[in-house]
PDB file of C-alpha atoms in Angstrom:
ATOM      1  CA  GLU A   1       0.915 -13.154  -4.273  1.00 81.00           C
ATOM      2  CA  LEU A   2      -1.607 -10.742  -2.830  1.00 84.00           C
ATOM      3  CA  LYS A   3      -4.780 -10.409  -4.891  1.00 90.00           C
ATOM      4  CA  VAL A   4      -7.696  -8.118  -4.182  1.00 94.00           C
ATOM      5  CA  GLU A   5     -11.138  -8.728  -5.620  1.00 95.00           C
ATOM      6  CA  GLN A   6     -14.068  -6.381  -5.464  1.00 96.00           C
ATOM      7  CA  ASN A   7     -17.649  -7.073  -6.335  1.00 96.00           C
ATOM      8  CA  PRO A   8     -19.741  -5.966  -7.898  1.00 96.00           C
ATOM      9  CA  LEU A   9     -17.693  -4.029 -10.461  1.00 94.00           C
ATOM     10  CA  PHE A  10     -20.727  -2.041 -11.539  1.00 94.00           C
ATOM     11  CA  LEU A  11     -23.624  -1.027  -9.343  1.00 93.00           C
ATOM     12  CA  SER A  12     -26.661   0.950 -10.357  1.00 94.00           C
ATOM     13  CA  MET A  13     -28.687   2.046  -7.376  1.00 91.00           C
ATOM     14  CA  GLN A  14     -31.836   4.015  -6.780  1.00 93.00           C
ATOM     15  CA  GLU A  15     -31.733   6.922  -4.420  1.00 94.00           C
ATOM     16  CA  GLY A  16     -32.780   5.964  -0.938  1.00 94.00           C
ATOM     17  CA  LYS A  17     -31.763   2.312  -1.242  1.00 94.00           C
ATOM     18  CA  ASN A  18     -29.079   0.451   0.689  1.00 95.00           C
ATOM     19  CA  TYR A  19     -26.323  -1.672  -0.770  1.00 95.00           C
ATOM     20  CA  THR A  20     -22.964  -3.265   0.041  1.00 96.00           C
ATOM     21  CA  ILE A  21     -19.700  -3.504  -1.866  1.00 97.00           C
ATOM     22  CA  TYR A  22     -17.426  -6.420  -1.011  1.00 98.00           C
ATOM     23  CA  CYS A  23     -13.653  -6.619  -1.022  1.00 97.00           C
ATOM     24  CA  ASN A  24     -11.865  -9.959  -0.632  1.00 96.00           C
ATOM     25  CA  TYR A  25      -8.118 -10.358  -0.417  1.00 95.00           C
ATOM     26  CA  SER A  26      -5.984 -13.440  -0.674  1.00 93.00           C
ATOM     27  CA  THR A  27      -3.187 -13.199   1.907  1.00 87.00           C
ATOM     28  CA  THR A  28      -2.639 -11.768   5.350  1.00 85.00           C
ATOM     29  CA  SER A  29      -2.517  -8.002   5.662  1.00 84.00           C
ATOM     30  CA  ASP A  30      -2.788  -5.598   8.545  1.00 78.00           C
ATOM     31  CA  ARG A  31      -4.451  -2.674   6.864  1.00 87.00           C
ATOM     32  CA  LEU A  32      -7.122  -2.019   4.308  1.00 92.00           C
ATOM     33  CA  TYR A  33      -8.156   1.210   2.653  1.00 94.00           C
ATOM     34  CA  TRP A  34     -11.191   2.461   0.821  1.00 96.00           C
ATOM     35  CA  TYR A  35     -10.805   5.211  -1.772  1.00 95.00           C
ATOM     36  CA  ARG A  36     -13.253   7.161  -3.874  1.00 96.00           C
ATOM     37  CA  GLN A  37     -12.511   8.419  -7.381  1.00 94.00           C
ATOM     38  CA  ASP A  38     -14.708  10.822  -9.321  1.00 93.00           C
ATOM     39  CA  PRO A  39     -14.339  10.885 -13.121  1.00 86.00           C
ATOM     40  CA  GLY A  40     -11.171  12.697 -14.152  1.00 81.00           C
ATOM     41  CA  LYS A  41     -10.190  13.230 -10.532  1.00 85.00           C
ATOM     42  CA  SER A  42      -7.719  11.837  -8.081  1.00 87.00           C
ATOM     43  CA  LEU A  43      -8.329   9.157  -5.479  1.00 91.00           C
ATOM     44  CA  GLU A  44      -9.710  10.425  -2.184  1.00 92.00           C
ATOM     45  CA  SER A  45      -9.066   8.427   0.974  1.00 91.00           C
ATOM     46  CA  LEU A  46     -12.294   7.412   2.723  1.00 95.00           C
ATOM     47  CA  PHE A  47     -11.366   4.894   5.406  1.00 95.00           C
ATOM     48  CA  VAL A  48      -8.362   3.141   6.879  1.00 92.00           C
ATOM     49  CA  LEU A  49      -9.118  -0.133   8.661  1.00 93.00           C
ATOM     50  CA  LEU A  50      -6.372  -1.517  10.829  1.00 88.00           C
ATOM     51  CA  SER A  51      -7.735  -4.329  12.952  1.00 84.00           C
ATOM     52  CA  ASN A  52     -10.156  -7.215  12.937  1.00 86.00           C
ATOM     53  CA  GLY A  53     -13.665  -6.031  13.617  1.00 87.00           C
ATOM     54  CA  ALA A  54     -12.853  -2.412  12.815  1.00 90.00           C
ATOM     55  CA  VAL A  55     -15.860  -0.388  11.753  1.00 93.00           C
ATOM     56  CA  LYS A  56     -15.764   3.191  10.550  1.00 94.00           C
ATOM     57  CA  GLN A  57     -18.597   5.430   9.426  1.00 96.00           C
ATOM     58  CA  GLU A  58     -18.725   8.702   7.574  1.00 94.00           C
ATOM     59  CA  GLY A  59     -22.116  10.010   6.545  1.00 95.00           C
ATOM     60  CA  ARG A  60     -23.925   7.381   4.492  1.00 96.00           C
ATOM     61  CA  LEU A  61     -20.865   5.143   4.161  1.00 97.00           C
ATOM     62  CA  MET A  62     -19.768   2.528   6.648  1.00 97.00           C
ATOM     63  CA  ALA A  63     -16.742   0.262   6.227  1.00 97.00           C
ATOM     64  CA  SER A  64     -15.886  -2.867   8.185  1.00 96.00           C
ATOM     65  CA  LEU A  65     -13.049  -5.366   8.248  1.00 95.00           C
ATOM     66  CA  ASP A  66     -12.943  -9.075   9.050  1.00 94.00           C
ATOM     67  CA  THR A  67      -9.297 -10.119   8.881  1.00 91.00           C
ATOM     68  CA  LYS A  68     -10.092 -13.776   9.527  1.00 92.00           C
ATOM     69  CA  ALA A  69     -12.356 -13.942   6.503  1.00 93.00           C
ATOM     70  CA  ARG A  70     -10.070 -11.513   4.602  1.00 94.00           C
ATOM     71  CA  LEU A  71     -13.136  -9.485   3.788  1.00 96.00           C
ATOM     72  CA  SER A  72     -14.057  -5.844   3.961  1.00 97.00           C
ATOM     73  CA  THR A  73     -17.442  -4.343   3.200  1.00 97.00           C
ATOM     74  CA  LEU A  74     -18.475  -0.829   2.268  1.00 98.00           C
ATOM     75  CA  HIS A  75     -22.125  -0.310   3.108  1.00 97.00           C
ATOM     76  CA  ILE A  76     -24.119   2.482   1.565  1.00 96.00           C
ATOM     77  CA  THR A  77     -27.200   3.677   3.412  1.00 95.00           C
ATOM     78  CA  ALA A  78     -30.004   5.609   1.690  1.00 93.00           C
ATOM     79  CA  ALA A  79     -27.926   6.391  -1.390  1.00 92.00           C
ATOM     80  CA  VAL A  80     -27.910   9.864  -2.881  1.00 94.00           C
ATOM     81  CA  HIS A  81     -26.719  11.017  -6.299  1.00 93.00           C
ATOM     82  CA  ASP A  82     -23.594  12.636  -4.831  1.00 94.00           C
ATOM     83  CA  LEU A  83     -22.283   9.187  -3.964  1.00 95.00           C
ATOM     84  CA  SER A  84     -21.923   8.295  -7.653  1.00 96.00           C
ATOM     85  CA  ALA A  85     -18.225   7.523  -8.163  1.00 96.00           C
ATOM     86  CA  THR A  86     -15.834   4.601  -8.407  1.00 95.00           C
ATOM     87  CA  TYR A  87     -14.861   3.036  -5.090  1.00 97.00           C
ATOM     88  CA  PHE A  88     -11.608   1.148  -4.649  1.00 96.00           C
ATOM     89  CA  CYS A  89     -10.411  -1.034  -1.853  1.00 96.00           C
ATOM     90  CA  ALA A  90      -6.672  -1.426  -1.397  1.00 93.00           C
ATOM     91  CA  VAL A  91      -4.716  -3.785   0.794  1.00 91.00           C
ATOM     92  CA  ALA A  92      -1.225  -3.233   2.121  1.00 85.00           C
ATOM     93  CA  LYS A  93       1.401  -5.822   1.241  1.00 78.00           C
ATOM     94  CA  VAL A  94       3.036  -7.296   4.320  1.00 73.00           C
ATOM     95  CA  GLY A  95       6.715  -7.942   3.698  1.00 66.00           C
ATOM     96  CA  ASP A  96       9.581  -9.208   5.775  1.00 55.00           C
ATOM     97  CA  GLY A  97      10.061  -7.079   8.848  1.00 51.00           C
ATOM     98  CA  GLY A  98       6.561  -5.695   8.905  1.00 49.00           C
ATOM     99  CA  SER A  99       4.094  -3.755   6.835  1.00 50.00           C
ATOM    100  CA  GLN A 100       4.972  -2.073   3.637  1.00 57.00           C
ATOM    101  CA  GLY A 101       3.274   0.993   2.287  1.00 61.00           C
ATOM    102  CA  ASN A 102       2.758  -0.539  -1.120  1.00 75.00           C
ATOM    103  CA  LEU A 103      -0.896  -1.109  -1.817  1.00 85.00           C
ATOM    104  CA  ILE A 104      -2.603  -3.628  -4.042  1.00 88.00           C
ATOM    105  CA  PHE A 105      -5.846  -2.253  -5.428  1.00 91.00           C
ATOM    106  CA  GLY A 106      -9.048  -3.930  -6.437  1.00 94.00           C
ATOM    107  CA  LYS A 107     -10.513  -3.157  -9.864  1.00 92.00           C
ATOM    108  CA  GLY A 108     -12.976  -0.706  -8.392  1.00 94.00           C
ATOM    109  CA  THR A 109     -16.758  -0.601  -8.157  1.00 96.00           C
ATOM    110  CA  LYS A 110     -18.412   1.972 -10.371  1.00 95.00           C
ATOM    111  CA  LEU A 111     -21.446   3.190  -8.486  1.00 95.00           C
ATOM    112  CA  SER A 112     -24.241   5.069 -10.205  1.00 95.00           C
ATOM    113  CA  VAL A 113     -27.080   6.417  -8.098  1.00 94.00           C
ATOM    114  CA  LYS A 114     -30.203   7.274 -10.049  1.00 91.00           C
ATOM    115  CA  PRO A 115     -33.210   9.274  -8.887  1.00 84.00           C
TER     116      PRO A 115
ATOM    117  CA  GLU B   1      -2.595  24.520  -2.692  1.00 53.00           C
ATOM    118  CA  THR B   2      -3.237  20.833  -3.157  1.00 68.00           C
ATOM    119  CA  GLY B   3      -1.041  18.329  -1.332  1.00 92.00           C
ATOM    120  CA  VAL B   4       0.200  16.426  -4.387  1.00 95.00           C
ATOM    121  CA  THR B   5       0.503  18.257  -7.686  1.00 95.00           C
ATOM    122  CA  GLN B   6       1.136  16.619 -11.030  1.00 97.00           C
ATOM    123  CA  THR B   7       2.095  18.228 -14.326  1.00 97.00           C
ATOM    124  CA  PRO B   8       1.220  18.095 -17.093  1.00 97.00           C
ATOM    125  CA  ARG B   9      -2.376  17.004 -16.604  1.00 95.00           C
ATOM    126  CA  HIS B  10      -2.612  15.864 -20.219  1.00 96.00           C
ATOM    127  CA  LEU B  11       0.149  14.758 -22.568  1.00 96.00           C
ATOM    128  CA  VAL B  12       0.069  13.451 -26.126  1.00 95.00           C
ATOM    129  CA  MET B  13       3.300  12.068 -27.516  1.00 93.00           C
ATOM    130  CA  GLY B  14       4.566  10.039 -30.406  1.00 91.00           C
ATOM    131  CA  MET B  15       6.392   6.787 -29.945  1.00 89.00           C
ATOM    132  CA  THR B  16       9.777   8.371 -30.633  1.00 88.00           C
ATOM    133  CA  ASN B  17       9.351  11.359 -28.322  1.00 89.00           C
ATOM    134  CA  LYS B  18      10.973  11.905 -24.949  1.00 94.00           C
ATOM    135  CA  LYS B  19       8.854  13.552 -22.295  1.00 95.00           C
ATOM    136  CA  SER B  20       8.665  13.726 -18.528  1.00 97.00           C
ATOM    137  CA  LEU B  21       5.925  13.730 -15.929  1.00 98.00           C
ATOM    138  CA  LYS B  22       6.446  15.730 -12.771  1.00 98.00           C
ATOM    139  CA  CYS B  23       5.048  15.266  -9.291  1.00 98.00           C
ATOM    140  CA  GLU B  24       5.493  17.540  -6.298  1.00 97.00           C
ATOM    141  CA  GLN B  25       4.162  17.009  -2.796  1.00 97.00           C
ATOM    142  CA  HIS B  26       3.744  19.668  -0.120  1.00 95.00           C
ATOM    143  CA  LEU B  27       2.868  17.327   2.738  1.00 94.00           C
ATOM    144  CA  GLY B  28       6.299  16.788   4.230  1.00 94.00           C
ATOM    145  CA  HIS B  29       6.181  13.118   3.243  1.00 94.00           C
ATOM    146  CA  ASN B  30       9.210  10.942   2.617  1.00 94.00           C
ATOM    147  CA  ALA B  31       7.792   8.293   0.315  1.00 93.00           C
ATOM    148  CA  MET B  32       6.549   8.828  -3.216  1.00 94.00           C
ATOM    149  CA  TYR B  33       4.965   6.464  -5.700  1.00 94.00           C
ATOM    150  CA  TRP B  34       4.045   6.139  -9.341  1.00 96.00           C
ATOM    151  CA  TYR B  35       0.907   4.184 -10.206  1.00 94.00           C
ATOM    152  CA  LYS B  36      -0.543   3.394 -13.627  1.00 95.00           C
ATOM    153  CA  GLN B  37      -4.311   3.349 -14.119  1.00 92.00           C
ATOM    154  CA  SER B  38      -5.455   1.745 -17.366  1.00 91.00           C
ATOM    155  CA  ALA B  39      -8.975   1.164 -18.522  1.00 83.00           C
ATOM    156  CA  LYS B  40     -10.432  -2.056 -17.150  1.00 73.00           C
ATOM    157  CA  LYS B  41      -7.373  -2.876 -15.037  1.00 81.00           C
ATOM    158  CA  PRO B  42      -6.624  -2.302 -11.367  1.00 83.00           C
ATOM    159  CA  LEU B  43      -4.223   0.434 -10.394  1.00 89.00           C
ATOM    160  CA  GLU B  44      -0.734  -0.928 -10.842  1.00 90.00           C
ATOM    161  CA  LEU B  45       2.144   0.122  -8.643  1.00 90.00           C
ATOM    162  CA  MET B  46       5.164   1.053 -10.757  1.00 93.00           C
ATOM    163  CA  PHE B  47       7.825   2.539  -8.484  1.00 93.00           C
ATOM    164  CA  VAL B  48       8.323   3.370  -4.828  1.00 92.00           C
ATOM    165  CA  TYR B  49      10.825   5.836  -3.410  1.00 93.00           C
ATOM    166  CA  ASN B  50      11.506   6.141   0.297  1.00 91.00           C
ATOM    167  CA  PHE B  51      13.787   8.957   1.449  1.00 92.00           C
ATOM    168  CA  LYS B  52      14.882   9.425  -2.194  1.00 93.00           C
ATOM    169  CA  GLU B  53      15.922   5.796  -2.582  1.00 92.00           C
ATOM    170  CA  GLN B  54      14.069   3.511  -4.944  1.00 92.00           C
ATOM    171  CA  THR B  55      12.706   0.613  -2.932  1.00 88.00           C
ATOM    172  CA  GLU B  56      10.500  -1.041  -5.488  1.00 84.00           C
ATOM    173  CA  ASN B  57      10.405  -1.415  -9.234  1.00 86.00           C
ATOM    174  CA  ASN B  58       7.401  -3.512 -10.116  1.00 84.00           C
ATOM    175  CA  SER B  59       8.884  -5.039 -13.277  1.00 88.00           C
ATOM    176  CA  VAL B  60       8.370  -1.826 -15.198  1.00 94.00           C
ATOM    177  CA  PRO B  61       9.872  -1.647 -18.724  1.00 95.00           C
ATOM    178  CA  SER B  62      12.999   0.454 -19.032  1.00 95.00           C
ATOM    179  CA  ARG B  63      11.230   2.931 -21.315  1.00 96.00           C
ATOM    180  CA  PHE B  64       9.882   4.332 -18.027  1.00 97.00           C
ATOM    181  CA  SER B  65      12.650   5.896 -15.971  1.00 97.00           C
ATOM    182  CA  PRO B  66      11.873   7.423 -12.567  1.00 97.00           C
ATOM    183  CA  GLU B  67      13.911  10.082 -10.813  1.00 97.00           C
ATOM    184  CA  CYS B  68      13.556  11.336  -7.258  1.00 97.00           C
ATOM    185  CA  PRO B  69      15.956  14.229  -6.618  1.00 96.00           C
ATOM    186  CA  ASN B  70      14.520  14.948  -3.156  1.00 95.00           C
ATOM    187  CA  SER B  71      11.633  13.806  -0.981  1.00 93.00           C
ATOM    188  CA  SER B  72       9.284  16.406  -2.434  1.00 96.00           C
ATOM    189  CA  HIS B  73       9.759  15.765  -6.136  1.00 97.00           C
ATOM    190  CA  LEU B  74       9.315  12.752  -8.343  1.00 98.00           C
ATOM    191  CA  PHE B  75       9.684  12.500 -12.097  1.00 98.00           C
ATOM    192  CA  LEU B  76       8.800   9.856 -14.628  1.00 98.00           C
ATOM    193  CA  HIS B  77      10.870  10.104 -17.787  1.00 97.00           C
ATOM    194  CA  LEU B  78       9.246   8.604 -20.854  1.00 96.00           C
ATOM    195  CA  HIS B  79      11.085   7.391 -23.938  1.00 94.00           C
ATOM    196  CA  THR B  80      10.080   5.254 -26.897  1.00 93.00           C
ATOM    197  CA  LEU B  81       6.663   4.452 -25.492  1.00 94.00           C
ATOM    198  CA  GLN B  82       4.062   2.183 -27.042  1.00 94.00           C
ATOM    199  CA  PRO B  83       0.376   2.928 -27.625  1.00 93.00           C
ATOM    200  CA  GLU B  84      -0.506   0.458 -24.868  1.00 93.00           C
ATOM    201  CA  ASP B  85       1.302   2.745 -22.430  1.00 95.00           C
ATOM    202  CA  SER B  86      -1.532   5.231 -22.798  1.00 95.00           C
ATOM    203  CA  ALA B  87      -3.068   5.548 -19.347  1.00 95.00           C
ATOM    204  CA  LEU B  88      -3.555   7.802 -16.361  1.00 94.00           C
ATOM    205  CA  TYR B  89      -0.358   8.017 -14.343  1.00 96.00           C
ATOM    206  CA  LEU B  90      -0.955   8.784 -10.705  1.00 95.00           C
ATOM    207  CA  CYS B  91       1.610  10.036  -8.263  1.00 96.00           C
ATOM    208  CA  ALA B  92       1.123   9.508  -4.551  1.00 94.00           C
ATOM    209  CA  SER B  93       2.978  10.197  -1.343  1.00 94.00           C
ATOM    210  CA  SER B  94       2.919   8.929   2.217  1.00 91.00           C
ATOM    211  CA  ARG B  95       4.781   9.704   5.420  1.00 89.00           C
ATOM    212  CA  THR B  96       7.123   6.810   4.783  1.00 85.00           C
ATOM    213  CA  SER B  97       6.738   3.664   2.727  1.00 81.00           C
ATOM    214  CA  ASN B  98       5.666   1.853   5.906  1.00 77.00           C
ATOM    215  CA  THR B  99       2.895   4.261   6.786  1.00 71.00           C
ATOM    216  CA  GLY B 100       0.681   3.232   3.945  1.00 61.00           C
ATOM    217  CA  GLU B 101      -1.918   5.972   3.785  1.00 79.00           C
ATOM    218  CA  LEU B 102      -1.425   7.373   0.343  1.00 87.00           C
ATOM    219  CA  PHE B 103      -2.351  10.834  -0.827  1.00 91.00           C
ATOM    220  CA  PHE B 104      -2.799  10.994  -4.574  1.00 93.00           C
ATOM    221  CA  GLY B 105      -2.300  13.651  -7.172  1.00 94.00           C
ATOM    222  CA  GLU B 106      -4.887  14.224  -9.881  1.00 92.00           C
ATOM    223  CA  GLY B 107      -2.902  12.301 -12.436  1.00 94.00           C
ATOM    224  CA  SER B 108      -1.339  12.872 -15.830  1.00 96.00           C
ATOM    225  CA  ARG B 109      -3.403  11.535 -18.721  1.00 95.00           C
ATOM    226  CA  LEU B 110      -0.940  10.175 -21.287  1.00 96.00           C
ATOM    227  CA  THR B 111      -1.825   9.318 -24.870  1.00 95.00           C
ATOM    228  CA  VAL B 112       0.796   7.647 -27.040  1.00 94.00           C
ATOM    229  CA  LEU B 113       0.137   7.855 -30.769  1.00 93.00           C
TER     230      LEU B 113
END
């Protein structure tokens, strides 16, 4: 059974600091996603990581994937208040005959950036 | 116009009521999903439809009944719910169920009294 664990679940950061959110998953998969959710809002896709060693960056966020370690990281550089949200990683289940679109989500990391 | 639209955004119902949640996507996708988001729990996949056919039912109780009349519309019919069913119900779509990148609606916040 595919399990996805994120840590930390809560993260209080000061503006300008750097930090990393970790996402571990338990079985083989060929794609990993990072989503952002603001309170009362939908999930917004941030990154799709498809291969070992993949690294993607958007603004102050950078995501990477190590499929051998079954680990993805979301690194936050010089945090600003606008980054306050809950961040989810999600891993695609791999079924017979190839990938499936069904995603297993982590519990989410609630990030709060304070001045 | 947003890609995935859900109605109603908020719903309060008693345990004996029958209600429905509606989802519509304008992205030309062929797969649609229902997820449940409860407090302190990960998002849980409930149902998957691919080209109008249900391809996954994640052991969801029969008091939740999905309907997918075409690739653009998805319903979740609710009957005899329990207070623990109170949650945010998120609809999502993707190109097909093998594509994997999901686009989510803003959710329907359900409260069962």
